[in-house]
Amino acid sequence: MKPHIRAKITALGTYVPPRILDNNELEKLVATSNDWILERTGIRERHLVDKGVAASDLAVEAAKDLAARHNVDLSTVEAIIVGTVTPDMMYPSTACLVQKKLNIPQAWGFDISAGCSGFVFSLTTGVKLIESGAHKKVLVIGADVNSSMIDYTDRATCILFGDGAGAVLLEPCEEGEDVGFIDFVHQIEGFGGDYLYQPGGGSLHPASHETVDQKMHYVHQDGQQVFKYAVKKMAEMTERVLAKNGLTGADVDCFISHQANKRIITATADRLKMPAEKVIINIEDYGNTTAGTIPLAMRTAVETGRLKKGDTLLIASVGAGFTSGASIIKWAF
Ligand code: UT7
């Protein structure tokens, strides 16, 4: 029998564009207030790209940050997986554009569309490429330019989202090494498509004057329904992955949830009886960056000393689809 190969995260990089849109500026765009946004979501500001900057650009910057911080030679990367729902264009895939911009022709790759679970689904997929023995270096990126599909006259959505990206490198563990990816649970529930979707521009409603007039290229969300589902599902998925591995919240050193709403994160942490210091929340500075939130929060966790080598990390997400997932990782650096 082939020995079991375990995958570990050996490097992390992130990028957010420099331009900031804070709550005070949003007060000038729509009928909202800094107090309402902070209290209902926990968000104070978000970073937005300038015109002409796309998801692949954020992904490339995150990959370069990873390479610089961890001294990684990107020409050794064998596969690129990009989680995104805001690709530069319908095709080619963002992974192809990233490969070209990084000038790493040896790498193959593809995109994964899973809404806010884009990074979590991409990570598991990358882990399987390592565990199968097929590859030794897989670059997993979550990158989204949400501002490209937000209606800045819709106060229900424009306050929530930001642009950003994060990248991790997956490599096989050395023999006997007690770190790496432990397990995951993932789920999709297609009824969720009624509550969070961007209807225009696909094969059902190709771009036309009509789709533009009807604002079909923007994000449409029933916030309350998504909120209720996210609170329930985040708890269910985290409890499931922990129970599957004989663990409880007490065994977790660090909890990183998708950053969609501070109230969803704290509700999940309370359910797992997790003290605040173990729960990473940086939504205040970035808003919801879709596939970018978890690697951005990994960065916050490492930089604040709350995620260290050997720690048990729990990550979880719920997103458009609906998609959901939770994974357990023993941090490797
Ligand atoms: O990442 C993937 C998915 N997305 C999410 O997970 C988002 C999930 N949903 C949410 O985070 C929350 O539902 C929102 C933050 C979007 C909204 O918060 P809420 O507590 O569910 O507010 P609500 O929609 O129930 O609205 C409460 C009130 C309403 O006024 P009335 O009807 O009570 O008079 C809204 O019209 O707040 C009003 N409102 C606002 N007021 C000021 C809605 N948006 C705003 C706003 N500023 N931006």
mmCIF file of C-alpha atoms and ligand atoms in Angstrom:
data_model
loop_
_atom_site.group_PDB
_atom_site.id
_atom_site.type_symbol
_atom_site.label_atom_id
_atom_site.label_comp_id
_atom_site.label_asym_id
_atom_site.label_seq_id
_atom_site.Cartn_x
_atom_site.Cartn_y
_atom_site.Cartn_z
ATOM 1 C CA MET A 1 0.000 0.000 0.000
ATOM 2 C CA LYS A 2 1.187 3.505 -0.816
ATOM 3 C CA PRO A 3 2.151 5.467 2.327
ATOM 4 C CA HIS A 4 -0.326 8.230 3.197
ATOM 5 C CA ILE A 5 0.910 11.651 2.141
ATOM 6 C CA ARG A 6 -0.261 14.603 4.213
ATOM 7 C CA ALA A 7 -0.341 18.150 2.818
ATOM 8 C CA LYS A 8 0.836 21.178 4.794
ATOM 9 C CA ILE A 9 0.643 24.924 4.238
ATOM 10 C CA THR A 10 4.234 26.142 4.014
ATOM 11 C CA ALA A 11 3.764 29.755 2.912
ATOM 12 C CA LEU A 12 1.162 32.522 3.013
ATOM 13 C CA GLY A 13 0.814 35.807 1.126
ATOM 14 C CA THR A 14 -1.930 38.419 0.908
ATOM 15 C CA TYR A 15 -2.809 41.576 -0.950
ATOM 16 C CA VAL A 16 -5.424 44.302 -0.697
ATOM 17 C CA PRO A 17 -5.494 47.299 -3.020
ATOM 18 C CA PRO A 18 -4.448 50.586 -1.377
ATOM 19 C CA ARG A 19 -7.657 52.604 -1.917
ATOM 20 C CA ILE A 20 -9.974 52.585 1.121
ATOM 21 C CA LEU A 21 -13.732 53.169 1.193
ATOM 22 C CA ASP A 22 -14.776 53.814 4.791
ATOM 23 C CA ASN A 23 -18.229 53.996 6.349
ATOM 24 C CA ASN A 24 -18.186 57.802 6.403
ATOM 25 C CA GLU A 25 -17.739 57.882 2.631
ATOM 26 C CA LEU A 26 -20.562 55.341 2.225
ATOM 27 C CA GLU A 27 -22.823 57.715 4.188
ATOM 28 C CA LYS A 28 -22.427 60.095 1.256
ATOM 29 C CA LEU A 29 -23.398 57.433 -1.310
ATOM 30 C CA VAL A 30 -26.446 55.766 0.315
ATOM 31 C CA ALA A 31 -28.826 56.267 3.261
ATOM 32 C CA THR A 32 -26.729 54.550 5.906
ATOM 33 C CA SER A 33 -24.596 55.416 8.924
ATOM 34 C CA ASN A 34 -21.259 54.407 10.363
ATOM 35 C CA ASP A 35 -23.062 53.292 13.535
ATOM 36 C CA TRP A 36 -25.539 51.068 11.666
ATOM 37 C CA ILE A 37 -22.819 49.383 9.598
ATOM 38 C CA LEU A 38 -20.520 48.831 12.578
ATOM 39 C CA GLU A 39 -23.279 47.493 14.794
ATOM 40 C CA ARG A 40 -24.964 45.241 12.200
ATOM 41 C CA THR A 41 -21.809 43.955 10.430
ATOM 42 C CA GLY A 42 -18.633 44.943 12.305
ATOM 43 C CA ILE A 43 -17.209 46.589 9.167
ATOM 44 C CA ARG A 44 -15.452 49.972 9.351
ATOM 45 C CA GLU A 45 -13.711 50.102 5.977
ATOM 46 C CA ARG A 46 -12.960 48.049 2.889
ATOM 47 C CA HIS A 47 -10.272 48.218 0.178
ATOM 48 C CA LEU A 48 -11.295 48.701 -3.443
ATOM 49 C CA VAL A 49 -9.355 48.395 -6.693
ATOM 50 C CA ASP A 50 -8.905 51.232 -9.141
ATOM 51 C CA LYS A 51 -10.385 50.873 -12.594
ATOM 52 C CA GLY A 52 -8.529 48.337 -14.721
ATOM 53 C CA VAL A 53 -7.346 46.192 -11.794
ATOM 54 C CA ALA A 54 -8.813 42.674 -11.900
ATOM 55 C CA ALA A 55 -8.910 39.505 -9.795
ATOM 56 C CA SER A 56 -5.809 38.078 -11.485
ATOM 57 C CA ASP A 57 -3.851 41.209 -10.493
ATOM 58 C CA LEU A 58 -4.767 40.765 -6.824
ATOM 59 C CA ALA A 59 -3.967 37.045 -7.071
ATOM 60 C CA VAL A 60 -0.552 37.778 -8.608
ATOM 61 C CA GLU A 61 0.276 40.311 -5.875
ATOM 62 C CA ALA A 62 -0.709 37.795 -3.173
ATOM 63 C CA ALA A 63 1.477 35.135 -4.812
ATOM 64 C CA LYS A 64 4.415 37.570 -5.028
ATOM 65 C CA ASP A 65 3.929 38.488 -1.365
ATOM 66 C CA LEU A 66 3.992 34.777 -0.496
ATOM 67 C CA ALA A 67 7.182 34.274 -2.516
ATOM 68 C CA ALA A 68 8.921 37.261 -0.939
ATOM 69 C CA ARG A 69 7.972 36.451 2.659
ATOM 70 C CA HIS A 70 8.828 32.745 2.504
ATOM 71 C CA ASN A 71 11.598 32.759 -0.075
ATOM 72 C CA VAL A 72 9.605 30.598 -2.484
ATOM 73 C CA ASP A 73 10.766 30.108 -6.070
ATOM 74 C CA LEU A 74 7.449 30.307 -7.940
ATOM 75 C CA SER A 75 8.995 28.556 -10.945
ATOM 76 C CA THR A 76 8.713 25.343 -8.878
ATOM 77 C CA VAL A 77 4.901 25.587 -8.537
ATOM 78 C CA GLU A 78 3.202 22.695 -10.317
ATOM 79 C CA ALA A 79 -0.462 23.723 -10.099
ATOM 80 C CA ILE A 80 -2.478 26.896 -9.449
ATOM 81 C CA ILE A 81 -6.033 26.809 -8.103
ATOM 82 C CA VAL A 82 -7.913 30.105 -7.906
ATOM 83 C CA GLY A 83 -11.137 30.436 -5.934
ATOM 84 C CA THR A 84 -13.054 33.389 -7.325
ATOM 85 C CA VAL A 85 -16.525 34.554 -8.349
ATOM 86 C CA THR A 86 -15.179 37.698 -9.968
ATOM 87 C CA PRO A 87 -12.838 36.293 -12.641
ATOM 88 C CA ASP A 88 -11.258 38.831 -14.990
ATOM 89 C CA MET A 89 -13.543 37.464 -17.716
ATOM 90 C CA MET A 90 -15.715 34.423 -18.462
ATOM 91 C CA TYR A 91 -12.674 32.718 -19.925
ATOM 92 C CA PRO A 92 -9.763 32.113 -19.946
ATOM 93 C CA SER A 93 -9.715 31.126 -16.302
ATOM 94 C CA THR A 94 -8.052 33.382 -13.764
ATOM 95 C CA ALA A 95 -5.538 30.585 -13.138
ATOM 96 C CA CYS A 96 -4.385 30.864 -16.790
ATOM 97 C CA LEU A 97 -3.987 34.635 -16.429
ATOM 98 C CA VAL A 98 -2.084 34.241 -13.153
ATOM 99 C CA GLN A 99 0.210 31.653 -14.739
ATOM 100 C CA LYS A 100 0.999 34.049 -17.583
ATOM 101 C CA LYS A 101 1.534 37.090 -15.343
ATOM 102 C CA LEU A 102 3.788 35.167 -12.953
ATOM 103 C CA ASN A 103 5.580 33.646 -15.942
ATOM 104 C CA ILE A 104 5.397 30.109 -14.558
ATOM 105 C CA PRO A 105 4.639 28.065 -17.698
ATOM 106 C CA GLN A 106 5.303 24.747 -15.954
ATOM 107 C CA ALA A 107 2.163 25.083 -13.796
ATOM 108 C CA TRP A 108 -1.319 23.948 -14.842
ATOM 109 C CA GLY A 109 -4.440 25.012 -13.021
ATOM 110 C CA PHE A 110 -8.062 26.037 -12.917
ATOM 111 C CA ASP A 111 -10.635 28.197 -11.124
ATOM 112 C CA ILE A 112 -13.183 27.126 -8.545
ATOM 113 C CA SER A 113 -16.500 28.944 -8.256
ATOM 114 C CA ALA A 114 -17.924 28.475 -4.766
ATOM 115 C CA GLY A 115 -18.819 31.990 -3.631
ATOM 116 C CA CYS A 116 -17.483 32.784 -0.189
ATOM 117 C CA SER A 117 -16.409 29.152 0.194
ATOM 118 C CA GLY A 118 -14.063 29.585 -2.788
ATOM 119 C CA PHE A 119 -10.883 29.458 -0.730
ATOM 120 C CA VAL A 120 -11.992 26.558 1.472
ATOM 121 C CA PHE A 121 -13.064 24.436 -1.526
ATOM 122 C CA SER A 122 -9.867 25.341 -3.420
ATOM 123 C CA LEU A 123 -7.719 24.434 -0.428
ATOM 124 C CA THR A 124 -9.269 20.967 -0.142
ATOM 125 C CA THR A 125 -8.829 20.436 -3.897
ATOM 126 C CA GLY A 126 -5.168 21.458 -3.657
ATOM 127 C CA VAL A 127 -4.669 19.196 -0.650
ATOM 128 C CA LYS A 128 -5.993 16.255 -2.674
ATOM 129 C CA LEU A 129 -3.474 16.969 -5.471
ATOM 130 C CA ILE A 130 -0.718 16.684 -2.847
ATOM 131 C CA GLU A 131 -2.191 13.702 -0.967
ATOM 132 C CA SER A 132 -2.567 11.751 -4.210
ATOM 133 C CA GLY A 133 1.139 12.123 -4.864
ATOM 134 C CA ALA A 134 0.408 13.904 -8.154
ATOM 135 C CA HIS A 135 2.112 17.152 -7.131
ATOM 136 C CA LYS A 136 4.607 18.518 -4.627
ATOM 137 C CA LYS A 137 3.857 22.261 -4.841
ATOM 138 C CA VAL A 138 0.342 23.617 -5.300
ATOM 139 C CA LEU A 139 -0.492 27.310 -5.108
ATOM 140 C CA VAL A 140 -4.009 27.945 -3.777
ATOM 141 C CA ILE A 141 -5.360 31.465 -4.156
ATOM 142 C CA GLY A 142 -8.591 33.172 -3.130
ATOM 143 C CA ALA A 143 -9.099 36.442 -5.016
ATOM 144 C CA ASP A 144 -12.138 38.629 -5.559
ATOM 145 C CA VAL A 145 -12.867 42.072 -6.928
ATOM 146 C CA ASN A 146 -16.340 42.403 -5.455
ATOM 147 C CA SER A 147 -16.499 46.095 -6.314
ATOM 148 C CA SER A 148 -16.810 45.055 -9.978
ATOM 149 C CA MET A 149 -20.317 43.714 -9.348
ATOM 150 C CA ILE A 150 -21.643 45.906 -6.561
ATOM 151 C CA ASP A 151 -24.369 48.486 -7.053
ATOM 152 C CA TYR A 152 -23.151 51.472 -5.046
ATOM 153 C CA THR A 153 -26.730 52.778 -4.821
ATOM 154 C CA ASP A 154 -27.921 49.613 -2.994
ATOM 155 C CA ARG A 155 -27.291 50.077 0.720
ATOM 156 C CA ALA A 156 -28.156 46.446 1.448
ATOM 157 C CA THR A 157 -25.072 45.163 -0.383
ATOM 158 C CA CYS A 158 -22.596 47.995 -1.015
ATOM 159 C CA ILE A 159 -21.652 48.307 2.651
ATOM 160 C CA LEU A 160 -20.617 44.671 2.919
ATOM 161 C CA PHE A 161 -18.026 43.882 0.298
ATOM 162 C CA GLY A 162 -14.371 44.688 -0.361
ATOM 163 C CA ASP A 163 -11.624 43.550 -2.732
ATOM 164 C CA GLY A 164 -8.673 41.389 -1.720
ATOM 165 C CA ALA A 165 -6.703 38.193 -2.155
ATOM 166 C CA GLY A 166 -4.641 35.635 -0.312
ATOM 167 C CA ALA A 167 -2.461 32.723 -1.375
ATOM 168 C CA VAL A 168 -1.040 29.654 0.322
ATOM 169 C CA LEU A 169 1.502 27.105 -0.855
ATOM 170 C CA LEU A 170 0.776 23.425 -0.236
ATOM 171 C CA GLU A 171 3.578 20.876 -0.018
ATOM 172 C CA PRO A 172 3.826 17.286 1.278
ATOM 173 C CA CYS A 173 4.798 16.817 4.932
ATOM 174 C CA GLU A 174 8.063 15.115 5.733
ATOM 175 C CA GLU A 175 7.709 11.602 7.122
ATOM 176 C CA GLY A 176 6.597 11.634 10.778
ATOM 177 C CA GLU A 177 5.901 15.365 10.754
ATOM 178 C CA ASP A 178 2.886 16.179 12.963
ATOM 179 C CA VAL A 179 1.464 19.142 11.052
ATOM 180 C CA GLY A 180 -0.746 19.604 7.995
ATOM 181 C CA PHE A 181 -4.279 19.278 6.693
ATOM 182 C CA ILE A 182 -6.332 16.905 8.853
ATOM 183 C CA ASP A 183 -9.866 16.753 7.449
ATOM 184 C CA PHE A 184 -12.785 18.628 5.871
ATOM 185 C CA VAL A 185 -16.555 18.617 5.424
ATOM 186 C CA HIS A 186 -18.151 20.392 2.461
ATOM 187 C CA GLN A 187 -21.720 20.792 1.305
ATOM 188 C CA ILE A 188 -23.732 22.552 -1.398
ATOM 189 C CA GLU A 189 -27.468 23.280 -1.205
ATOM 190 C CA GLY A 190 -28.735 24.645 -4.510
ATOM 191 C CA PHE A 191 -31.884 26.255 -3.130
ATOM 192 C CA GLY A 192 -29.570 29.014 -1.870
ATOM 193 C CA GLY A 193 -29.284 30.327 -5.417
ATOM 194 C CA ASP A 194 -32.572 32.163 -4.850
ATOM 195 C CA TYR A 195 -31.066 34.297 -2.097
ATOM 196 C CA LEU A 196 -27.621 35.362 -3.319
ATOM 197 C CA TYR A 197 -26.807 35.581 -7.003
ATOM 198 C CA GLN A 198 -25.569 37.679 -9.898
ATOM 199 C CA PRO A 199 -27.974 36.847 -12.728
ATOM 200 C CA GLY A 200 -26.555 38.706 -15.749
ATOM 201 C CA GLY A 201 -23.706 37.900 -18.092
ATOM 202 C CA GLY A 202 -23.957 34.098 -18.112
ATOM 203 C CA SER A 203 -25.556 31.834 -20.712
ATOM 204 C CA LEU A 204 -29.043 32.297 -19.205
ATOM 205 C CA HIS A 205 -29.021 36.078 -19.424
ATOM 206 C CA PRO A 206 -26.204 37.117 -21.781
ATOM 207 C CA ALA A 207 -25.213 40.759 -21.540
ATOM 208 C CA SER A 208 -27.651 43.065 -23.321
ATOM 209 C CA HIS A 209 -29.013 46.568 -22.912
ATOM 210 C CA GLU A 210 -31.889 44.962 -21.048
ATOM 211 C CA THR A 211 -29.672 43.110 -18.545
ATOM 212 C CA VAL A 212 -27.829 46.344 -17.857
ATOM 213 C CA ASP A 213 -31.058 48.373 -17.479
ATOM 214 C CA GLN A 214 -32.391 45.748 -15.064
ATOM 215 C CA LYS A 215 -29.177 45.821 -12.996
ATOM 216 C CA MET A 216 -28.665 42.111 -13.587
ATOM 217 C CA HIS A 217 -24.874 42.359 -13.483
ATOM 218 C CA TYR A 218 -24.923 43.339 -9.821
ATOM 219 C CA VAL A 219 -25.032 41.202 -6.668
ATOM 220 C CA HIS A 220 -28.565 40.466 -5.503
ATOM 221 C CA GLN A 221 -28.959 39.318 -1.918
ATOM 222 C CA ASP A 222 -31.730 38.595 0.547
ATOM 223 C CA GLY A 223 -29.535 39.460 3.498
ATOM 224 C CA GLN A 224 -31.790 38.146 6.246
ATOM 225 C CA GLN A 225 -32.227 34.722 4.630
ATOM 226 C CA VAL A 226 -28.489 34.422 3.993
ATOM 227 C CA PHE A 227 -27.748 35.541 7.538
ATOM 228 C CA LYS A 228 -30.080 32.936 9.084
ATOM 229 C CA TYR A 229 -28.678 30.161 6.906
ATOM 230 C CA ALA A 230 -25.067 31.204 7.585
ATOM 231 C CA VAL A 231 -25.495 31.192 11.380
ATOM 232 C CA LYS A 232 -27.087 27.730 11.320
ATOM 233 C CA LYS A 233 -24.744 26.208 8.741
ATOM 234 C CA MET A 234 -21.499 27.601 10.147
ATOM 235 C CA ALA A 235 -22.302 25.974 13.507
ATOM 236 C CA GLU A 236 -23.367 22.716 11.861
ATOM 237 C CA MET A 237 -20.274 22.409 9.649
ATOM 238 C CA THR A 238 -17.762 23.255 12.384
ATOM 239 C CA GLU A 239 -19.417 20.822 14.811
ATOM 240 C CA ARG A 240 -19.492 18.126 12.117
ATOM 241 C CA VAL A 241 -15.817 18.333 11.214
ATOM 242 C CA LEU A 242 -14.785 18.433 14.870
ATOM 243 C CA ALA A 243 -17.018 15.465 15.845
ATOM 244 C CA LYS A 244 -15.776 13.471 12.832
ATOM 245 C CA ASN A 245 -12.277 13.784 14.284
ATOM 246 C CA GLY A 246 -13.195 13.237 17.942
ATOM 247 C CA LEU A 247 -12.547 16.884 18.784
ATOM 248 C CA THR A 248 -14.491 19.726 20.424
ATOM 249 C CA GLY A 249 -14.087 23.503 20.386
ATOM 250 C CA ALA A 250 -11.746 23.133 23.371
ATOM 251 C CA ASP A 251 -9.190 21.346 21.134
ATOM 252 C CA VAL A 252 -9.035 24.264 18.693
ATOM 253 C CA ASP A 253 -6.263 26.845 19.173
ATOM 254 C CA CYS A 254 -7.438 29.245 16.478
ATOM 255 C CA PHE A 255 -10.774 29.674 14.674
ATOM 256 C CA ILE A 256 -10.907 31.449 11.316
ATOM 257 C CA SER A 257 -14.345 31.907 9.837
ATOM 258 C CA HIS A 258 -15.223 33.508 6.542
ATOM 259 C CA GLN A 259 -15.642 37.206 7.353
ATOM 260 C CA ALA A 260 -19.162 38.117 6.156
ATOM 261 C CA ASN A 261 -20.637 39.557 9.315
ATOM 262 C CA LYS A 262 -19.125 39.828 12.796
ATOM 263 C CA ARG A 263 -22.391 38.585 14.298
ATOM 264 C CA ILE A 264 -22.202 35.319 12.295
ATOM 265 C CA ILE A 265 -18.612 34.735 13.471
ATOM 266 C CA THR A 266 -19.316 35.372 17.163
ATOM 267 C CA ALA A 267 -22.511 33.266 17.078
ATOM 268 C CA THR A 268 -20.460 30.313 15.750
ATOM 269 C CA ALA A 269 -17.654 30.872 18.251
ATOM 270 C CA ASP A 270 -20.169 31.038 21.127
ATOM 271 C CA ARG A 271 -21.753 27.794 20.004
ATOM 272 C CA LEU A 272 -18.288 26.162 20.039
ATOM 273 C CA LYS A 273 -17.618 27.776 23.469
ATOM 274 C CA MET A 274 -14.519 29.377 22.050
ATOM 275 C CA PRO A 275 -12.942 32.311 23.915
ATOM 276 C CA ALA A 276 -12.590 35.583 21.986
ATOM 277 C CA GLU A 277 -8.779 35.445 21.858
ATOM 278 C CA LYS A 278 -8.942 32.264 19.728
ATOM 279 C CA VAL A 279 -11.348 33.810 17.213
ATOM 280 C CA ILE A 280 -9.833 35.853 14.388
ATOM 281 C CA ILE A 281 -11.917 38.833 13.286
ATOM 282 C CA ASN A 282 -10.520 41.376 10.823
ATOM 283 C CA ILE A 283 -13.755 42.226 9.003
ATOM 284 C CA GLU A 284 -13.469 45.743 10.430
ATOM 285 C CA ASP A 285 -10.560 46.494 8.073
ATOM 286 C CA TYR A 286 -11.520 44.581 4.915
ATOM 287 C CA GLY A 287 -15.267 43.853 4.822
ATOM 288 C CA ASN A 288 -16.287 40.685 3.002
ATOM 289 C CA THR A 289 -13.654 39.912 0.353
ATOM 290 C CA THR A 290 -15.390 36.630 -0.595
ATOM 291 C CA ALA A 291 -12.614 34.079 -1.377
ATOM 292 C CA GLY A 292 -10.008 36.421 0.110
ATOM 293 C CA THR A 293 -11.250 36.492 3.710
ATOM 294 C CA ILE A 294 -9.727 33.302 5.102
ATOM 295 C CA PRO A 295 -6.127 33.789 3.906
ATOM 296 C CA LEU A 296 -6.356 37.466 4.938
ATOM 297 C CA ALA A 297 -7.459 36.316 8.385
ATOM 298 C CA MET A 298 -4.667 33.702 8.472
ATOM 299 C CA ARG A 299 -2.269 36.596 8.005
ATOM 300 C CA THR A 300 -3.869 38.524 10.869
ATOM 301 C CA ALA A 301 -3.705 35.402 13.050
ATOM 302 C CA VAL A 302 -0.013 34.769 12.341
ATOM 303 C CA GLU A 303 0.963 38.429 12.730
ATOM 304 C CA THR A 304 -0.828 38.776 16.072
ATOM 305 C CA GLY A 305 0.847 35.584 17.354
ATOM 306 C CA ARG A 306 -2.473 33.734 17.643
ATOM 307 C CA LEU A 307 -1.574 31.080 15.056
ATOM 308 C CA LYS A 308 1.727 29.294 15.597
ATOM 309 C CA LYS A 309 3.451 26.135 14.438
ATOM 310 C CA GLY A 310 1.649 23.053 15.759
ATOM 311 C CA ASP A 311 -1.609 24.910 16.540
ATOM 312 C CA THR A 312 -4.901 23.303 15.595
ATOM 313 C CA LEU A 313 -6.672 25.680 13.224
ATOM 314 C CA LEU A 314 -10.370 25.421 12.364
ATOM 315 C CA ILE A 315 -11.534 27.230 9.220
ATOM 316 C CA ALA A 316 -15.143 27.550 8.075
ATOM 317 C CA SER A 317 -17.193 29.251 5.391
ATOM 318 C CA VAL A 318 -20.716 29.681 4.066
ATOM 319 C CA GLY A 319 -21.370 31.354 0.740
ATOM 320 C CA ALA A 320 -23.456 31.809 -2.372
ATOM 321 C CA GLY A 321 -24.867 28.589 -3.750
ATOM 322 C CA PHE A 322 -25.330 27.816 -0.927
ATOM 323 C CA THR A 323 -21.842 26.403 -0.374
ATOM 324 C CA SER A 324 -20.316 25.584 2.983
ATOM 325 C CA GLY A 325 -17.260 23.946 4.428
ATOM 326 C CA ALA A 326 -15.087 23.496 7.484
ATOM 327 C CA SER A 327 -11.567 22.108 7.741
ATOM 328 C CA ILE A 328 -9.046 21.275 10.441
ATOM 329 C CA ILE A 329 -5.388 22.072 9.841
ATOM 330 C CA LYS A 330 -2.317 21.703 12.059
ATOM 331 C CA TRP A 331 -0.392 24.863 11.257
ATOM 332 C CA ALA A 332 3.104 24.227 9.941
ATOM 333 C CA PHE A 333 5.100 27.445 10.462
HETATM 334 O O1 UT7 B 1 -20.633 36.091 2.442
HETATM 335 C C1 UT7 B 1 -21.765 35.500 1.967
HETATM 336 C C2 UT7 B 1 -22.954 35.943 2.265
HETATM 337 N N1 UT7 B 1 -23.394 37.149 2.842
HETATM 338 C C3 UT7 B 1 -23.672 37.218 4.137
HETATM 339 O O2 UT7 B 1 -23.365 36.340 4.923
HETATM 340 C C4 UT7 B 1 -24.499 38.402 4.582
HETATM 341 C C5 UT7 B 1 -25.591 37.953 5.479
HETATM 342 N N2 UT7 B 1 -26.483 39.005 5.899
HETATM 343 C C6 UT7 B 1 -26.128 40.022 6.694
HETATM 344 O O3 UT7 B 1 -24.988 40.150 7.060
HETATM 345 C C7 UT7 B 1 -27.208 40.953 7.184
HETATM 346 O O4 UT7 B 1 -28.467 40.407 6.861
HETATM 347 C C8 UT7 B 1 -27.111 42.390 6.630
HETATM 348 C C9 UT7 B 1 -25.909 43.076 7.237
HETATM 349 C C10 UT7 B 1 -27.010 42.358 5.115
HETATM 350 C C11 UT7 B 1 -28.348 43.178 7.049
HETATM 351 O O5 UT7 B 1 -28.483 43.170 8.467
HETATM 352 P P1 UT7 B 1 -29.868 42.788 9.129
HETATM 353 O O6 UT7 B 1 -29.681 42.913 10.571
HETATM 354 O O7 UT7 B 1 -30.291 41.450 8.590
HETATM 355 O O8 UT7 B 1 -30.790 43.950 8.610
HETATM 356 P P2 UT7 B 1 -32.165 43.837 7.837
HETATM 357 O O9 UT7 B 1 -31.950 43.468 6.420
HETATM 358 O O10 UT7 B 1 -33.121 43.044 8.659
HETATM 359 O O11 UT7 B 1 -32.639 45.351 7.894
HETATM 360 C C12 UT7 B 1 -32.961 45.993 9.134
HETATM 361 C C13 UT7 B 1 -33.293 47.427 8.828
HETATM 362 C C14 UT7 B 1 -34.277 47.589 7.676
HETATM 363 O O12 UT7 B 1 -35.100 48.713 7.965
HETATM 364 P P3 UT7 B 1 -36.597 48.525 8.525
HETATM 365 O O13 UT7 B 1 -37.291 47.711 7.494
HETATM 366 O O14 UT7 B 1 -36.440 47.813 9.830
HETATM 367 O O15 UT7 B 1 -37.075 49.923 8.655
HETATM 368 C C15 UT7 B 1 -33.412 47.899 6.505
HETATM 369 O O16 UT7 B 1 -34.074 48.646 5.513
HETATM 370 O O17 UT7 B 1 -32.113 48.127 8.435
HETATM 371 C C16 UT7 B 1 -32.315 48.737 7.160
HETATM 372 N N3 UT7 B 1 -31.061 48.710 6.423
HETATM 373 C C17 UT7 B 1 -30.133 49.656 6.577
HETATM 374 N N4 UT7 B 1 -30.071 50.763 7.323
HETATM 375 C C18 UT7 B 1 -28.955 51.507 7.248
HETATM 376 C C19 UT7 B 1 -30.620 47.776 5.534
HETATM 377 N N5 UT7 B 1 -29.397 48.108 5.099
HETATM 378 C C20 UT7 B 1 -29.065 49.264 5.730
HETATM 379 C C21 UT7 B 1 -27.932 50.100 5.684
HETATM 380 N N6 UT7 B 1 -27.917 51.202 6.471
HETATM 381 N N7 UT7 B 1 -26.865 49.819 4.913
#
